[in-house]
Coordinates of C-alpha atoms in Angstrom, one line a residue:
Chain A
M1 CA 111.9 82.4 82.4
R2 CA 114.1 80.1 84.0
D3 CA 115.3 79.1 80.8
V4 CA 115.4 83.2 79.3
F5 CA 117.9 83.2 83.1
S6 CA 119.9 80.1 82.3
W7 CA 120.6 81.2 78.2
F8 CA 121.6 85.0 79.1
N9 CA 124.1 83.7 81.9
D10 CA 125.6 81.2 79.3
Q11 CA 125.9 83.4 76.1
I12 CA 125.7 87.0 77.2
L13 CA 127.8 86.9 80.5
R14 CA 130.3 83.1 79.2
M15 CA 129.6 83.7 76.0
E16 CA 130.4 80.8 75.4
W17 CA 129.6 81.1 71.8
L18 CA 132.8 83.0 71.7
S19 CA 134.7 80.5 73.4
D20 CA 133.0 78.2 70.5
L21 CA 134.2 80.5 68.2
V22 CA 137.6 81.3 69.2
A23 CA 137.7 77.2 69.0
A24 CA 136.8 76.8 65.8
M25 CA 139.2 79.8 65.2
L26 CA 142.4 77.7 66.2
T27 CA 141.4 74.3 64.7
A28 CA 140.9 75.9 61.4
I29 CA 144.2 77.7 62.0
G30 CA 145.7 73.6 62.5
I31 CA 145.5 74.5 66.2
D32 CA 144.5 71.9 69.2
P33 CA 142.2 74.1 71.0
L34 CA 142.0 70.8 73.8
G35 CA 145.7 70.2 73.7
R36 CA 148.0 72.2 76.1
W37 CA 149.2 75.3 74.0
G38 CA 146.5 75.4 72.8
G39 CA 144.1 75.3 75.8
S40 CA 146.1 77.9 76.9
L41 CA 145.8 80.3 73.8
H42 CA 142.0 79.5 74.2
F43 CA 141.8 80.4 77.0
F44 CA 144.0 83.6 76.4
A45 CA 141.8 84.9 73.7
Y46 CA 138.2 83.8 75.0
D47 CA 139.1 85.6 78.6
V48 CA 140.6 89.3 77.2
I49 CA 138.2 89.3 74.3
K50 CA 134.8 88.4 77.0
I51 CA 136.2 90.5 79.5
L52 CA 137.2 93.6 77.1
I53 CA 133.6 93.5 76.0
L54 CA 131.8 92.7 79.2
L55 CA 133.8 95.3 80.8
G56 CA 133.6 98.3 78.3
S57 CA 129.2 97.9 78.0
M58 CA 129.4 97.7 82.1
I59 CA 131.4 100.5 82.9
F60 CA 129.4 102.8 80.2
A61 CA 126.3 101.5 81.9
L62 CA 127.4 102.2 85.5
S63 CA 128.8 104.8 84.9
Y64 CA 125.8 106.7 83.4
V65 CA 124.0 105.3 86.9
Q66 CA 126.9 107.0 88.8
S67 CA 127.0 109.9 87.6
Y68 CA 123.9 110.7 89.4
F69 CA 125.9 109.9 92.9
P70 CA 129.1 111.9 92.8
P71 CA 131.0 112.2 96.3
E72 CA 129.3 115.2 97.6
R73 CA 125.7 114.2 96.9
S74 CA 126.9 111.0 99.0
R75 CA 128.3 113.3 101.9
A76 CA 125.1 115.6 101.2
I77 CA 122.3 112.8 102.4
L78 CA 125.0 111.0 104.9
G79 CA 125.0 114.5 106.7
G80 CA 123.8 114.3 110.3
R81 CA 122.8 110.6 110.7
R82 CA 123.8 108.7 112.8
G83 CA 123.9 104.6 114.4
L84 CA 122.7 101.5 112.2
G85 CA 120.7 103.4 109.5
A86 CA 123.7 105.7 108.4
L87 CA 126.2 103.1 108.5
T88 CA 124.4 100.7 106.3
L89 CA 123.6 103.9 103.6
A90 CA 127.8 105.1 103.5
A91 CA 127.9 101.1 103.0
L92 CA 125.5 101.2 100.1
L93 CA 126.1 104.4 98.4
G94 CA 130.2 103.2 98.8
T95 CA 128.9 100.5 95.8
V96 CA 127.6 102.9 93.3
T97 CA 130.1 106.3 94.0
P98 CA 132.7 106.6 91.3
F99 CA 136.1 105.4 93.2
C100 CA 139.2 105.5 91.8
S101 CA 141.7 104.3 94.6
C102 CA 143.3 108.2 93.9
S103 CA 140.3 109.5 95.2
S104 CA 140.2 107.8 98.2
I105 CA 142.5 110.6 100.6
P106 CA 140.5 113.5 99.7
L107 CA 137.0 112.1 100.3
F108 CA 138.4 110.8 102.9
I109 CA 139.7 114.5 103.9
G110 CA 136.0 115.5 102.9
F111 CA 133.7 113.4 104.1
V112 CA 135.7 113.9 108.5
A113 CA 135.9 117.6 108.2
A114 CA 132.2 117.5 106.9
G115 CA 132.1 116.1 110.5
L116 CA 130.5 112.8 109.5
P117 CA 131.1 109.9 112.2
L118 CA 134.5 108.3 111.7
G119 CA 132.5 105.1 111.9
V120 CA 130.3 106.5 108.6
T121 CA 133.5 107.3 106.4
F122 CA 134.7 103.3 107.3
A123 CA 132.0 101.9 105.9
F124 CA 131.9 103.8 103.0
L125 CA 135.8 103.1 102.7
I126 CA 135.7 99.4 103.1
S127 CA 132.6 98.7 100.4
S128 CA 133.8 101.0 98.4
P129 CA 136.7 99.7 96.7
L130 CA 134.8 95.6 97.7
V131 CA 131.7 96.1 96.3
D132 CA 131.6 97.2 92.7
L133 CA 128.8 96.9 90.9
A134 CA 130.1 96.0 87.0
S135 CA 132.8 93.3 89.0
V136 CA 130.1 91.6 90.8
I137 CA 127.6 90.9 87.1
L138 CA 130.7 89.7 85.6
L139 CA 131.6 87.2 89.0
A140 CA 127.7 86.6 88.7
G141 CA 129.2 84.4 85.3
I142 CA 131.7 82.4 86.8
I143 CA 129.9 81.8 90.6
G144 CA 126.3 82.0 89.8
W145 CA 124.0 84.9 90.9
P146 CA 122.9 83.0 93.9
A147 CA 126.9 83.0 95.2
A148 CA 126.9 86.7 93.6
L149 CA 124.6 87.9 94.9
A150 CA 125.5 86.8 98.1
Y151 CA 128.8 88.3 97.7
V152 CA 127.3 91.7 98.1
V153 CA 125.5 91.4 100.9
L154 CA 128.8 90.1 103.0
G155 CA 130.3 92.9 101.5
V156 CA 128.0 95.2 102.6
V157 CA 127.6 93.4 105.8
L158 CA 131.4 94.2 106.5
A159 CA 131.5 97.0 105.9
V160 CA 128.5 97.9 108.0
A161 CA 129.8 96.0 111.1
G162 CA 134.1 96.7 110.5
G163 CA 132.4 100.9 110.6
A164 CA 130.9 100.3 113.5
L165 CA 133.5 98.8 114.9
I166 CA 135.8 101.2 114.5
G167 CA 132.9 104.0 115.7
A168 CA 132.0 102.5 118.3
I169 CA 135.8 102.4 119.7
H170 CA 136.4 106.2 119.3
M171 CA 139.5 106.2 117.3
E172 CA 138.8 110.2 116.4
S173 CA 142.4 111.1 118.1
E174 CA 144.0 108.4 115.7
V175 CA 142.9 110.7 112.9
E176 CA 146.0 113.6 111.7
P177 CA 144.5 116.9 112.9
F178 CA 145.0 118.5 109.5
V179 CA 142.0 116.9 108.2
Y180 CA 139.3 117.7 110.9
A181 CA 140.9 121.2 110.2
A182 CA 139.8 121.5 106.0
P183 CA 137.5 123.5 104.7
V184 CA 134.4 121.8 102.6
H185 CA 134.2 122.5 99.1
N186 CA 130.8 122.0 97.7
G187 CA 131.6 120.1 94.3
D188 CA 130.0 122.3 91.6
P189 CA 127.3 124.3 92.0
G190 CA 125.2 125.2 89.0
A191 CA 122.9 123.9 86.5
P192 CA 122.2 119.7 87.0
L193 CA 123.8 117.7 84.4
T194 CA 122.4 117.4 81.3
R195 CA 121.7 113.4 79.9
R196 CA 124.3 114.7 77.8
M197 CA 127.4 115.8 79.9
R198 CA 125.9 111.9 81.8
L199 CA 127.1 110.5 78.8
A200 CA 129.5 112.2 78.1
Y201 CA 130.9 111.2 81.7
A202 CA 130.4 107.6 81.1
R203 CA 132.4 107.6 77.9
E204 CA 135.4 109.6 79.1
Q205 CA 134.9 107.4 82.3
L206 CA 135.0 104.3 80.0
V207 CA 138.0 105.4 78.4
D208 CA 140.0 106.3 81.6
I209 CA 139.6 103.3 83.2
V210 CA 139.9 100.7 80.9
G211 CA 143.3 102.6 79.8
R212 CA 144.2 102.0 83.1
V213 CA 143.0 98.4 83.9
W214 CA 144.2 96.5 80.4
P215 CA 147.8 95.7 81.5
Y216 CA 145.7 94.1 85.0
V217 CA 143.0 92.2 82.3
L218 CA 146.1 90.9 80.2
I219 CA 148.2 89.7 83.4
G220 CA 145.6 88.1 85.2
V221 CA 144.1 86.5 82.0
A222 CA 147.9 85.2 81.8
V223 CA 147.8 83.7 85.3
G224 CA 144.4 82.1 84.9
A225 CA 145.6 80.2 82.1
L226 CA 148.9 78.6 84.1
I227 CA 146.8 78.1 86.7
H228 CA 143.9 76.6 84.1
N229 CA 146.3 73.7 81.7
W230 CA 149.7 74.0 83.1
I231 CA 149.8 73.7 87.4
P232 CA 149.0 70.2 88.5
Q233 CA 145.6 69.6 90.4
A234 CA 146.8 67.9 92.8
L235 CA 149.2 71.0 93.8
I236 CA 145.9 72.9 94.2
D237 CA 144.3 70.9 95.9
G238 CA 147.2 69.4 98.3
V239 CA 147.0 73.6 98.3
L240 CA 143.8 75.3 98.4
G241 CA 141.6 71.8 98.7
Q242 CA 138.3 72.3 100.3
D243 CA 138.8 69.5 102.7
K244 CA 142.2 72.4 103.8
W245 CA 141.3 74.5 106.7
W246 CA 144.7 77.2 105.6
A247 CA 142.9 78.0 102.4
V248 CA 141.5 80.6 103.0
P249 CA 143.7 82.6 105.2
L250 CA 146.7 81.7 102.8
A251 CA 144.5 83.0 100.3
V252 CA 144.1 86.2 102.6
V253 CA 147.7 86.3 103.1
A254 CA 148.7 85.6 99.0
G255 CA 146.2 88.6 98.3
V256 CA 147.7 91.4 100.1
P257 CA 151.1 92.0 98.4
V258 CA 148.9 91.7 95.3
Y259 CA 148.1 95.0 92.9
A260 CA 145.6 94.5 90.6
D261 CA 142.2 96.0 89.9
I262 CA 139.1 94.0 90.3
F263 CA 138.9 93.6 87.1
G264 CA 142.6 91.7 86.7
T265 CA 141.8 89.4 89.1
L266 CA 138.4 88.2 87.5
P267 CA 139.7 85.9 85.2
V268 CA 142.5 84.3 88.2
A269 CA 139.3 83.7 90.1
E270 CA 137.6 82.0 86.9
A271 CA 140.5 79.4 86.9
L272 CA 140.3 78.2 90.4
V273 CA 136.8 78.2 90.3
G274 CA 137.5 75.2 87.5
K275 CA 140.2 73.9 89.5
G276 CA 137.8 72.7 92.0
V277 CA 139.0 75.9 94.7
G278 CA 135.9 76.8 97.3
T279 CA 133.9 79.5 95.9
G280 CA 134.9 81.3 100.2
T281 CA 138.5 80.8 98.9
V282 CA 138.5 82.3 95.5
L283 CA 136.3 85.5 96.8
A284 CA 138.4 85.5 100.4
F285 CA 141.6 86.0 97.5
M286 CA 139.4 88.5 95.4
M287 CA 138.3 90.8 98.7
A288 CA 142.0 90.6 99.8
V289 CA 143.7 91.8 96.5
T290 CA 140.9 95.1 96.2
A291 CA 140.6 96.0 100.2
L292 CA 143.6 95.3 101.5
S293 CA 145.9 96.3 98.4
L294 CA 149.3 98.0 99.8
P295 CA 149.5 101.0 97.6
S296 CA 146.3 102.1 99.3
L297 CA 146.9 101.6 102.7
I298 CA 150.2 102.9 101.9
L299 CA 148.0 106.1 101.3
L300 CA 145.8 105.9 104.3
R301 CA 148.6 106.8 106.8
R302 CA 148.9 110.3 105.9
V303 CA 145.8 110.8 106.8
V304 CA 145.6 108.5 109.9
R305 CA 147.5 107.6 112.8
M306 CA 149.3 104.1 112.8
R307 CA 146.8 102.7 115.6
L308 CA 144.1 103.0 113.8
L309 CA 145.1 101.9 110.5
T310 CA 146.3 98.5 112.2
L311 CA 142.7 98.7 113.6
F312 CA 141.1 98.6 110.2
V313 CA 143.4 95.7 108.4
A314 CA 142.7 93.9 111.7
I315 CA 139.1 94.2 110.9
V316 CA 138.6 94.1 107.2
T317 CA 141.4 90.8 107.3
V318 CA 138.7 88.5 110.0
G319 CA 136.4 89.6 108.1
I320 CA 137.3 88.2 104.7
I321 CA 138.6 85.1 106.3
L322 CA 135.1 84.9 108.4
T323 CA 133.7 85.8 104.6
G324 CA 135.2 83.3 103.0
Y325 CA 134.9 80.5 106.0
V326 CA 130.6 81.1 105.0
F327 CA 130.8 80.4 101.2
N328 CA 132.9 77.5 101.7
A329 CA 129.7 76.1 104.2
L330 CA 127.6 77.5 102.6
I331 CA 127.7 76.9 98.4
P332 CA 127.1 74.0 98.5
L333 CA 124.0 74.6 100.3
L334 CA 123.3 76.9 97.5
M335 CA 124.0 74.9 94.3
A336 CA 121.8 71.8 95.9
Chain B
M1 CA 147.1 133.8 86.0
Q2 CA 148.1 131.1 88.7
I3 CA 146.3 127.9 87.4
K4 CA 146.8 124.7 89.9
I5 CA 145.8 120.8 89.3
L6 CA 145.1 119.6 92.2
G7 CA 145.4 116.0 92.4
S8 CA 147.4 112.5 93.4
G9 CA 148.9 112.9 90.3
C10 CA 147.2 110.3 88.5
R11 CA 146.0 109.8 84.7
K12 CA 143.2 112.5 85.0
C13 CA 145.1 115.1 86.3
Q14 CA 148.1 114.7 83.8
T15 CA 145.2 115.3 80.7
L16 CA 144.1 118.2 82.8
A17 CA 147.0 119.5 83.3
A18 CA 147.6 119.3 79.5
N19 CA 144.3 120.7 78.7
A20 CA 144.8 123.9 80.6
E21 CA 148.2 125.0 79.2
A22 CA 147.1 124.6 76.1
A23 CA 143.6 126.5 77.6
L24 CA 146.1 129.5 78.3
A25 CA 147.7 129.7 75.0
Q26 CA 143.9 129.6 73.3
A27 CA 142.9 132.2 75.7
G28 CA 145.9 134.1 74.9
R29 CA 146.6 134.5 78.4
T30 CA 149.9 134.1 80.4
G31 CA 150.6 132.2 83.4
E32 CA 151.8 129.3 84.8
V33 CA 149.6 125.9 85.7
S34 CA 151.3 123.7 88.9
K35 CA 149.9 121.4 90.2
V36 CA 149.6 119.9 94.0
T37 CA 150.0 116.7 94.9
D38 CA 150.3 116.5 98.7
F39 CA 146.8 115.7 100.2
A40 CA 147.5 118.0 103.7
Q41 CA 147.4 121.1 100.9
I42 CA 144.9 119.4 98.6
A43 CA 142.8 119.6 101.4
A44 CA 143.3 123.2 102.8
Y45 CA 141.1 124.0 99.3
G46 CA 138.2 121.3 100.7
V47 CA 138.0 119.5 97.7
M48 CA 136.9 115.5 97.6
S49 CA 137.2 114.2 94.1
T50 CA 140.0 115.0 92.0
P51 CA 141.4 116.2 90.0
A52 CA 140.1 119.7 90.6
L53 CA 140.8 123.0 88.5
V54 CA 141.8 126.2 90.4
I55 CA 142.5 129.2 88.5
D56 CA 143.4 132.3 90.7
E57 CA 142.6 130.5 94.2
K58 CA 140.0 130.2 93.3
V59 CA 138.1 125.9 93.3
V60 CA 136.5 125.8 89.7
T61 CA 135.5 122.4 88.8
S62 CA 136.1 119.3 90.9
G63 CA 136.2 115.3 89.2
K64 CA 136.1 116.8 85.9
V65 CA 138.4 116.4 83.5
L66 CA 137.6 120.0 81.1
S67 CA 138.3 119.8 77.5
A68 CA 141.0 123.1 76.7
D69 CA 137.7 125.0 75.1
E70 CA 136.3 124.8 78.5
I71 CA 138.7 125.8 80.7
A72 CA 139.3 128.5 78.0
A73 CA 135.7 129.9 78.4
L74 CA 136.5 129.8 82.2
M75 CA 139.4 131.8 81.7
N76 CA 137.6 134.8 79.9
G77 CA 134.5 134.3 82.3

């Protein structure tokens, strides 16, 4: 059983066969895949092909599952619930609801207008970009399954805690008034989706998402290749080394202005882990990029006032930094 | 007829708008396709997933990119 598991990890998720294949092809045309330039080329070609294959199949499969959870349905499931149960459910639904940053604002308005508590809405909004099922599976190929599962658990805990805090402080007056006045439209009436329609939806999502994120993947892989072969080990150890207390906060600060899809951050994460940077530090960077992106904060400002926005940013930042430290402490224990 | 596309201007909204233009011609109707990108106005329709298609002030679908054929059928239905 364990052999099957590690075979799956090495050959399917890490695609070691592809790595060998690319290396063989480079050697065949006279490039040394272990040299500096050859190594960069090898990392780039192997990673781009790998991520696009995994990304494509994963988005297709998960979009099929997600077609069962349109936002209108999540809202109906959450309606009328209160307390910790509602927060946890919201955070979990956030991980399976189809979500693109361009729909986060209508979603926020739709939840609040329907009378969902602010805390529940924020629990959903925090977990949705943070814990993406497709990226978690890819992440498992880089940092292993125990750490990837721990990432999901901590992401959901962070969303629940953040939502609970925002709910407890009663920030309802910090939401722009027009949000409460919005009518509630219950999505598409009519017959439930057939399997063919779900498959068509999954294909549509695949084309849309890959069409949107491929430049980020290319840039991410290029940065990864740079880290992998060109940045001196001593520099990485000195700035982001495991023994440096500032590594985690620095990773968060570096991540905020970066606007990238979570898929674009994966190759950077892979290269950093390869250079021996702490897993918590790498995860903190990824979380900061996805959950605290500047463009989505600017959009959010249109529906909530500055105080609530600041509180949201503060809670998420502290949560990410804590997650980073916990992971850096935990991973050596998990690996032992 | 008045066709409105609700959405923040992402790729899907542009595709839907183009399909709606094609559908008008296909259905042999005269009308205008306009885009609504302001959040307050989108919220005023009660729509949660974008892009959404509004025909003569009625929300027809949300969160889906319909083909020109499908939109033409809705226009005539």
